[in-house]
PDB file of C-alpha atoms in Angstrom:
ATOM      1  CA  UNK A   1      -3.026 -78.643 -63.577  1.00  0.00           C
ATOM      2  CA  UNK A   2       0.365 -78.530 -62.567  1.00  0.00           C
ATOM      3  CA  UNK A   3       1.555 -82.315 -63.920  1.00  0.00           C
ATOM      4  CA  UNK A   4       4.737 -83.799 -62.117  1.00  0.00           C
ATOM      5  CA  UNK A   5       6.129 -87.262 -61.837  1.00  0.00           C
ATOM      6  CA  UNK A   6       5.359 -90.557 -59.786  1.00  0.00           C
ATOM      7  CA  UNK A   7       2.643 -89.930 -57.353  1.00  0.00           C
ATOM      8  CA  UNK A   8       2.350 -86.123 -58.603  1.00  0.00           C
ATOM      9  CA  UNK A   9       1.042 -86.890 -62.510  1.00  0.00           C
ATOM     10  CA  UNK A  10      -2.642 -85.809 -62.964  1.00  0.00           C
ATOM     11  CA  UNK A  11      -5.420 -87.808 -62.181  1.00  0.00           C
ATOM     12  CA  UNK A  12      -8.972 -86.886 -63.854  1.00  0.00           C
ATOM     13  CA  UNK A  13     -11.956 -89.045 -63.223  1.00  0.00           C
ATOM     14  CA  UNK A  14     -15.144 -89.390 -64.461  1.00  0.00           C
ATOM     15  CA  UNK A  15     -18.364 -91.500 -64.143  1.00  0.00           C
ATOM     16  CA  UNK A  16     -20.897 -92.736 -66.739  1.00  0.00           C
ATOM     17  CA  UNK A  17     -24.290 -92.855 -65.223  1.00  0.00           C
ATOM     18  CA  UNK A  18     -27.291 -95.031 -67.322  1.00  0.00           C
ATOM     19  CA  UNK A  19     -27.983 -98.063 -68.883  1.00  0.00           C
ATOM     20  CA  UNK A  20     -26.335 -98.299 -72.344  1.00  0.00           C
ATOM     21  CA  UNK A  21     -22.612 -97.198 -73.412  1.00  0.00           C
ATOM     22  CA  UNK A  22     -21.572 -93.614 -73.720  1.00  0.00           C
ATOM     23  CA  UNK A  23     -19.441 -92.258 -77.006  1.00  0.00           C
ATOM     24  CA  UNK A  24     -16.842 -90.043 -75.310  1.00  0.00           C
ATOM     25  CA  UNK A  25     -13.359 -88.369 -76.307  1.00  0.00           C
ATOM     26  CA  UNK A  26     -10.853 -87.793 -73.554  1.00  0.00           C
ATOM     27  CA  UNK A  27      -7.946 -85.677 -74.558  1.00  0.00           C
ATOM     28  CA  UNK A  28      -4.399 -84.389 -72.978  1.00  0.00           C
ATOM     29  CA  UNK A  29      -3.515 -80.926 -74.132  1.00  0.00           C
ATOM     30  CA  UNK A  30      -0.289 -80.021 -73.383  1.00  0.00           C
ATOM     31  CA  UNK A  31       2.060 -78.236 -76.102  1.00  0.00           C
ATOM     32  CA  UNK A  32      -0.714 -75.651 -77.390  1.00  0.00           C
ATOM     33  CA  UNK A  33      -1.959 -74.112 -74.170  1.00  0.00           C
ATOM     34  CA  UNK A  34       1.082 -71.556 -75.268  1.00  0.00           C
ATOM     35  CA  UNK A  35      -1.139 -69.934 -77.567  1.00  0.00           C
ATOM     36  CA  UNK A  36      -3.685 -68.686 -74.425  1.00  0.00           C
ATOM     37  CA  UNK A  37      -0.286 -67.077 -72.954  1.00  0.00           C
ATOM     38  CA  UNK A  38       0.337 -70.639 -70.564  1.00  0.00           C
ATOM     39  CA  UNK A  39       4.389 -71.429 -69.740  1.00  0.00           C
ATOM     40  CA  UNK A  40       5.766 -74.479 -68.729  1.00  0.00           C
ATOM     41  CA  UNK A  41       3.255 -76.204 -70.995  1.00  0.00           C
ATOM     42  CA  UNK A  42       3.886 -80.045 -70.499  1.00  0.00           C
ATOM     43  CA  UNK A  43       5.628 -80.530 -73.810  1.00  0.00           C
ATOM     44  CA  UNK A  44       4.712 -84.597 -74.468  1.00  0.00           C
ATOM     45  CA  UNK A  45       1.845 -85.143 -72.577  1.00  0.00           C
ATOM     46  CA  UNK A  46       0.908 -89.224 -72.399  1.00  0.00           C
ATOM     47  CA  UNK A  47      -2.804 -89.805 -71.579  1.00  0.00           C
ATOM     48  CA  UNK A  48      -4.424 -93.774 -69.553  1.00  0.00           C
ATOM     49  CA  UNK A  49      -7.436 -94.682 -69.788  1.00  0.00           C
ATOM     50  CA  UNK A  50      -8.370 -97.045 -66.508  1.00  0.00           C
ATOM     51  CA  UNK A  51     -11.442 -98.207 -66.130  1.00  0.00           C
ATOM     52  CA  UNK A  52     -13.917-100.703 -64.247  1.00  0.00           C
ATOM     53  CA  UNK A  53     -13.694-104.642 -63.720  1.00  0.00           C
ATOM     54  CA  UNK A  54     -12.259-105.897 -67.008  1.00  0.00           C
ATOM     55  CA  UNK A  55     -11.328-103.150 -68.742  1.00  0.00           C
ATOM     56  CA  UNK A  56      -8.487-103.177 -71.000  1.00  0.00           C
ATOM     57  CA  UNK A  57      -6.072 -99.839 -70.021  1.00  0.00           C
ATOM     58  CA  UNK A  58      -6.090 -97.829 -73.044  1.00  0.00           C
ATOM     59  CA  UNK A  59      -2.790 -95.664 -73.515  1.00  0.00           C
ATOM     60  CA  UNK A  60      -1.883 -92.590 -76.142  1.00  0.00           C
ATOM     61  CA  UNK A  61       1.063 -90.630 -76.422  1.00  0.00           C
ATOM     62  CA  UNK A  62       0.750 -89.167 -79.792  1.00  0.00           C
ATOM     63  CA  UNK A  63      -3.195 -88.650 -81.167  1.00  0.00           C
ATOM     64  CA  UNK A  64      -1.773 -89.768 -84.711  1.00  0.00           C
ATOM     65  CA  UNK A  65      -0.311 -92.625 -83.531  1.00  0.00           C
ATOM     66  CA  UNK A  66      -2.877 -95.065 -84.208  1.00  0.00           C
ATOM     67  CA  UNK A  67      -5.046 -94.302 -87.964  1.00  0.00           C
ATOM     68  CA  UNK A  68      -8.091 -95.993 -86.825  1.00  0.00           C
ATOM     69  CA  UNK A  69      -7.869 -93.401 -84.047  1.00  0.00           C
ATOM     70  CA  UNK A  70      -6.559 -90.427 -85.902  1.00  0.00           C
ATOM     71  CA  UNK A  71      -9.297 -90.791 -88.480  1.00  0.00           C
ATOM     72  CA  UNK A  72     -12.056 -91.080 -85.447  1.00  0.00           C
ATOM     73  CA  UNK A  73     -10.905 -88.032 -83.530  1.00  0.00           C
ATOM     74  CA  UNK A  74     -11.100 -86.345 -86.505  1.00  0.00           C
ATOM     75  CA  UNK A  75     -14.630 -87.471 -87.178  1.00  0.00           C
ATOM     76  CA  UNK A  76     -15.500 -86.499 -83.893  1.00  0.00           C
ATOM     77  CA  UNK A  77     -14.263 -82.909 -84.755  1.00  0.00           C
ATOM     78  CA  UNK A  78     -12.056 -82.324 -81.336  1.00  0.00           C
ATOM     79  CA  UNK A  79      -8.746 -82.970 -82.687  1.00  0.00           C
ATOM     80  CA  UNK A  80      -5.894 -81.971 -80.742  1.00  0.00           C
ATOM     81  CA  UNK A  81      -4.041 -78.672 -82.706  1.00  0.00           C
ATOM     82  CA  UNK A  82      -0.147 -80.679 -81.536  1.00  0.00           C
ATOM     83  CA  UNK A  83       0.437 -83.689 -83.148  1.00  0.00           C
ATOM     84  CA  UNK A  84       2.599 -84.425 -79.788  1.00  0.00           C
ATOM     85  CA  UNK A  85      -1.068 -84.144 -77.638  1.00  0.00           C
ATOM     86  CA  UNK A  86      -3.637 -87.154 -76.742  1.00  0.00           C
ATOM     87  CA  UNK A  87      -6.470 -87.876 -77.258  1.00  0.00           C
ATOM     88  CA  UNK A  88      -8.649 -91.301 -76.986  1.00  0.00           C
ATOM     89  CA  UNK A  89     -12.320 -91.837 -78.590  1.00  0.00           C
ATOM     90  CA  UNK A  90     -14.164 -94.998 -76.947  1.00  0.00           C
ATOM     91  CA  UNK A  91     -17.504 -96.047 -76.292  1.00  0.00           C
ATOM     92  CA  UNK A  92     -17.345 -96.405 -72.580  1.00  0.00           C
ATOM     93  CA  UNK A  93     -19.935 -98.941 -70.586  1.00  0.00           C
ATOM     94  CA  UNK A  94     -21.484 -96.926 -67.211  1.00  0.00           C
ATOM     95  CA  UNK A  95     -19.052 -96.777 -64.489  1.00  0.00           C
ATOM     96  CA  UNK A  96     -16.020 -95.149 -62.842  1.00  0.00           C
ATOM     97  CA  UNK A  97     -13.072 -93.930 -65.190  1.00  0.00           C
ATOM     98  CA  UNK A  98     -10.094 -92.408 -64.258  1.00  0.00           C
ATOM     99  CA  UNK A  99      -7.557 -90.701 -66.653  1.00  0.00           C
ATOM    100  CA  UNK A 100      -3.998 -90.349 -65.564  1.00  0.00           C
ATOM    101  CA  UNK A 101      -1.971 -87.443 -67.655  1.00  0.00           C
ATOM    102  CA  UNK A 102       2.083 -87.784 -67.072  1.00  0.00           C
ATOM    103  CA  UNK A 103       4.945 -86.466 -69.387  1.00  0.00           C
ATOM    104  CA  UNK A 104       6.597 -88.316 -72.126  1.00  0.00           C
ATOM    105  CA  UNK A 105      10.096 -89.957 -70.182  1.00  0.00           C
ATOM    106  CA  UNK A 106       9.350 -88.447 -67.309  1.00  0.00           C
ATOM    107  CA  UNK A 107       8.717 -84.427 -68.000  1.00  0.00           C
ATOM    108  CA  UNK A 108       6.861 -82.131 -66.210  1.00  0.00           C
ATOM    109  CA  UNK A 109       4.543 -79.092 -66.757  1.00  0.00           C
ATOM    110  CA  UNK A 110       1.355 -77.153 -67.111  1.00  0.00           C
ATOM    111  CA  UNK A 111      -1.732 -79.477 -68.952  1.00  0.00           C
ATOM    112  CA  UNK A 112      -5.368 -80.208 -69.395  1.00  0.00           C
ATOM    113  CA  UNK A 113      -7.067 -83.367 -69.339  1.00  0.00           C
ATOM    114  CA  UNK A 114     -10.632 -83.094 -71.091  1.00  0.00           C
ATOM    115  CA  UNK A 115     -13.512 -85.182 -71.881  1.00  0.00           C
ATOM    116  CA  UNK A 116     -15.676 -84.542 -73.848  1.00  0.00           C
ATOM    117  CA  UNK A 117     -19.672 -86.330 -74.411  1.00  0.00           C
ATOM    118  CA  UNK A 118     -20.305 -86.769 -77.695  1.00  0.00           C
ATOM    119  CA  UNK A 119     -23.558 -88.390 -77.612  1.00  0.00           C
ATOM    120  CA  UNK A 120     -25.392 -86.503 -75.723  1.00  0.00           C
ATOM    121  CA  UNK A 121     -29.051 -88.372 -76.342  1.00  0.00           C
ATOM    122  CA  UNK A 122     -28.105 -91.337 -75.203  1.00  0.00           C
ATOM    123  CA  UNK A 123     -29.513 -92.949 -72.529  1.00  0.00           C
ATOM    124  CA  UNK A 124     -26.531 -92.400 -70.104  1.00  0.00           C
ATOM    125  CA  UNK A 125     -24.730 -89.078 -68.947  1.00  0.00           C
ATOM    126  CA  UNK A 126     -21.470 -88.232 -67.759  1.00  0.00           C
ATOM    127  CA  UNK A 127     -22.348 -87.330 -64.069  1.00  0.00           C
ATOM    128  CA  UNK A 128     -19.418 -86.392 -62.679  1.00  0.00           C
ATOM    129  CA  UNK A 129     -16.090 -85.373 -63.275  1.00  0.00           C
ATOM    130  CA  UNK A 130     -13.256 -84.934 -60.639  1.00  0.00           C
ATOM    131  CA  UNK A 131     -10.262 -83.586 -60.801  1.00  0.00           C
ATOM    132  CA  UNK A 132      -6.951 -84.383 -58.631  1.00  0.00           C
ATOM    133  CA  UNK A 133      -3.859 -82.268 -59.083  1.00  0.00           C
ATOM    134  CA  UNK A 134      -1.361 -79.859 -57.219  1.00  0.00           C
ATOM    135  CA  UNK A 135      -2.514 -76.652 -55.704  1.00  0.00           C
ATOM    136  CA  UNK A 136       0.000 -74.336 -56.236  1.00  0.00           C
ATOM    137  CA  UNK A 137      -0.234 -70.355 -55.283  1.00  0.00           C
ATOM    138  CA  UNK A 138      -0.681 -67.200 -57.801  1.00  0.00           C
ATOM    139  CA  UNK A 139      -0.936 -68.785 -61.682  1.00  0.00           C
ATOM    140  CA  UNK A 140      -0.310 -71.819 -60.222  1.00  0.00           C
ATOM    141  CA  UNK A 141      -4.004 -72.851 -58.681  1.00  0.00           C
ATOM    142  CA  UNK A 142      -5.756 -75.624 -60.144  1.00  0.00           C
ATOM    143  CA  UNK A 143      -8.135 -74.156 -62.790  1.00  0.00           C
ATOM    144  CA  UNK A 144     -11.377 -76.868 -63.501  1.00  0.00           C
ATOM    145  CA  UNK A 145     -13.834 -76.117 -66.285  1.00  0.00           C
ATOM    146  CA  UNK A 146     -17.258 -77.422 -67.412  1.00  0.00           C
ATOM    147  CA  UNK A 147     -19.659 -76.350 -70.835  1.00  0.00           C
ATOM    148  CA  UNK A 148     -23.294 -77.248 -70.511  1.00  0.00           C
ATOM    149  CA  UNK A 149     -24.955 -77.409 -73.513  1.00  0.00           C
ATOM    150  CA  UNK A 150     -27.695 -79.016 -75.627  1.00  0.00           C
ATOM    151  CA  UNK A 151     -30.096 -77.640 -73.957  1.00  0.00           C
ATOM    152  CA  UNK A 152     -32.629 -74.725 -73.403  1.00  0.00           C
ATOM    153  CA  UNK A 153     -32.742 -73.682 -69.919  1.00  0.00           C
ATOM    154  CA  UNK A 154     -30.666 -74.240 -66.834  1.00  0.00           C
ATOM    155  CA  UNK A 155     -29.177 -77.218 -65.159  1.00  0.00           C
ATOM    156  CA  UNK A 156     -28.245 -78.381 -61.397  1.00  0.00           C
ATOM    157  CA  UNK A 157     -25.000 -78.627 -60.770  1.00  0.00           C
ATOM    158  CA  UNK A 158     -22.850 -79.274 -57.617  1.00  0.00           C
ATOM    159  CA  UNK A 159     -19.356 -77.853 -57.422  1.00  0.00           C
ATOM    160  CA  UNK A 160     -16.582 -79.235 -54.825  1.00  0.00           C
ATOM    161  CA  UNK A 161     -13.508 -78.279 -53.254  1.00  0.00           C
ATOM    162  CA  UNK A 162     -12.427 -81.255 -51.467  1.00  0.00           C
ATOM    163  CA  UNK A 163      -8.894 -81.525 -49.915  1.00  0.00           C
ATOM    164  CA  UNK A 164      -9.024 -82.566 -46.190  1.00  0.00           C
ATOM    165  CA  UNK A 165     -11.301 -85.223 -46.645  1.00  0.00           C
ATOM    166  CA  UNK A 166      -8.498 -87.015 -49.272  1.00  0.00           C
ATOM    167  CA  UNK A 167      -6.534 -87.834 -46.363  1.00  0.00           C
ATOM    168  CA  UNK A 168      -8.999 -90.802 -46.079  1.00  0.00           C
ATOM    169  CA  UNK A 169      -8.011 -92.145 -49.314  1.00  0.00           C
ATOM    170  CA  UNK A 170      -4.469 -92.386 -48.662  1.00  0.00           C
ATOM    171  CA  UNK A 171      -3.702 -88.956 -50.091  1.00  0.00           C
ATOM    172  CA  UNK A 172      -0.524 -87.141 -48.812  1.00  0.00           C
ATOM    173  CA  UNK A 173       0.042 -83.738 -48.013  1.00  0.00           C
ATOM    174  CA  UNK A 174      -3.640 -82.426 -48.610  1.00  0.00           C
ATOM    175  CA  UNK A 175      -5.207 -78.743 -49.263  1.00  0.00           C
ATOM    176  CA  UNK A 176      -6.607 -78.478 -45.175  1.00  0.00           C
ATOM    177  CA  UNK A 177      -8.402 -75.867 -46.255  1.00  0.00           C
ATOM    178  CA  UNK A 178      -9.230 -75.109 -49.851  1.00  0.00           C
ATOM    179  CA  UNK A 179     -11.508 -71.977 -51.582  1.00  0.00           C
ATOM    180  CA  UNK A 180     -13.771 -72.615 -54.434  1.00  0.00           C
ATOM    181  CA  UNK A 181     -14.829 -70.148 -57.107  1.00  0.00           C
ATOM    182  CA  UNK A 182     -17.765 -70.236 -59.846  1.00  0.00           C
ATOM    183  CA  UNK A 183     -16.773 -68.018 -62.488  1.00  0.00           C
ATOM    184  CA  UNK A 184     -18.306 -67.862 -66.287  1.00  0.00           C
ATOM    185  CA  UNK A 185     -16.813 -67.842 -69.885  1.00  0.00           C
ATOM    186  CA  UNK A 186     -15.605 -64.272 -69.000  1.00  0.00           C
ATOM    187  CA  UNK A 187     -14.330 -64.745 -65.832  1.00  0.00           C
ATOM    188  CA  UNK A 188     -17.082 -62.746 -63.696  1.00  0.00           C
ATOM    189  CA  UNK A 189     -17.269 -64.299 -60.436  1.00  0.00           C
ATOM    190  CA  UNK A 190     -20.665 -66.003 -59.842  1.00  0.00           C
ATOM    191  CA  UNK A 191     -20.736 -67.988 -56.879  1.00  0.00           C
ATOM    192  CA  UNK A 192     -17.666 -68.284 -53.973  1.00  0.00           C
ATOM    193  CA  UNK A 193     -17.307 -70.563 -51.172  1.00  0.00           C
ATOM    194  CA  UNK A 194     -14.629 -71.040 -47.841  1.00  0.00           C
ATOM    195  CA  UNK A 195     -16.544 -73.664 -45.824  1.00  0.00           C
ATOM    196  CA  UNK A 196     -19.534 -75.638 -47.470  1.00  0.00           C
ATOM    197  CA  UNK A 197     -22.116 -74.770 -44.303  1.00  0.00           C
ATOM    198  CA  UNK A 198     -21.156 -70.941 -44.380  1.00  0.00           C
ATOM    199  CA  UNK A 199     -24.063 -70.451 -46.262  1.00  0.00           C
ATOM    200  CA  UNK A 200     -27.369 -72.072 -44.660  1.00  0.00           C
ATOM    201  CA  UNK A 201     -28.898 -72.068 -47.477  1.00  0.00           C
ATOM    202  CA  UNK A 202     -26.416 -73.451 -49.809  1.00  0.00           C
ATOM    203  CA  UNK A 203     -25.445 -76.021 -47.314  1.00  0.00           C
ATOM    204  CA  UNK A 204     -29.079 -77.310 -47.486  1.00  0.00           C
ATOM    205  CA  UNK A 205     -29.271 -77.836 -51.235  1.00  0.00           C
ATOM    206  CA  UNK A 206     -26.083 -79.952 -51.038  1.00  0.00           C
ATOM    207  CA  UNK A 207     -27.111 -82.133 -47.911  1.00  0.00           C
ATOM    208  CA  UNK A 208     -30.236 -82.623 -50.001  1.00  0.00           C
TER     209      UNK A 208
END
C-alpha cells in the first residue's frame, strides 16, 4: 500500500476468533521491498498495534530496538531483512486489532503490513484480515496477499473490495466502484468481480 501521512497512513485490521489467545507476528515492511523492483518505498516504517478494551498499544520503530522482542522475532523464523523495518511478536486474546503503519518523521512511501499466525493448532484462528489503503491507478493499485497453509485440502474464504460503504464509517474520498481480482502465486487470474451481485451463484454464497 502507499503509506501517506495524517489520516492517510496505512491501516491493517484483523480479528481473532476462538476461546484462547493467539500467538502472532505483525510486521511493517518497507526498505527491503526494493529487492522486488518496487520504488518509492517507505524508508523507515513505524508500527502501532491497537486492540480492544484495556489493551495497551504496542509501538515499534525498528524491530531490533528491544532485545527481548528481537530474540522472539528471530525465534519465530520471520525476522525482517532490514533493521529499519518493524515487527511485533505478541500473544493476543480473541478480539479485533488494528495495525497502523506510518513513516518515521512523517515520511511516506510504499509498504506492507503483515500478520502471521504462529500457532495454527490453537483453539483460535485469524478469522478476518482487512486493509484500508489509498487506491491509485497503474502501479499504485492496492495489492493484498494471503497464504493458506498447514492443511491438506481446500478452504472456504470470502474476499471483498469495499468502497462506497466506508462513507458510513466517516471515511472521506471513498472508491466509488471498486473491482476485485483474485490471482494465484504466479499471477494467474482465477476470478474477477466488479459488482458483487453480478454473478447470481456467487451472490448466493456471499449472502449465505
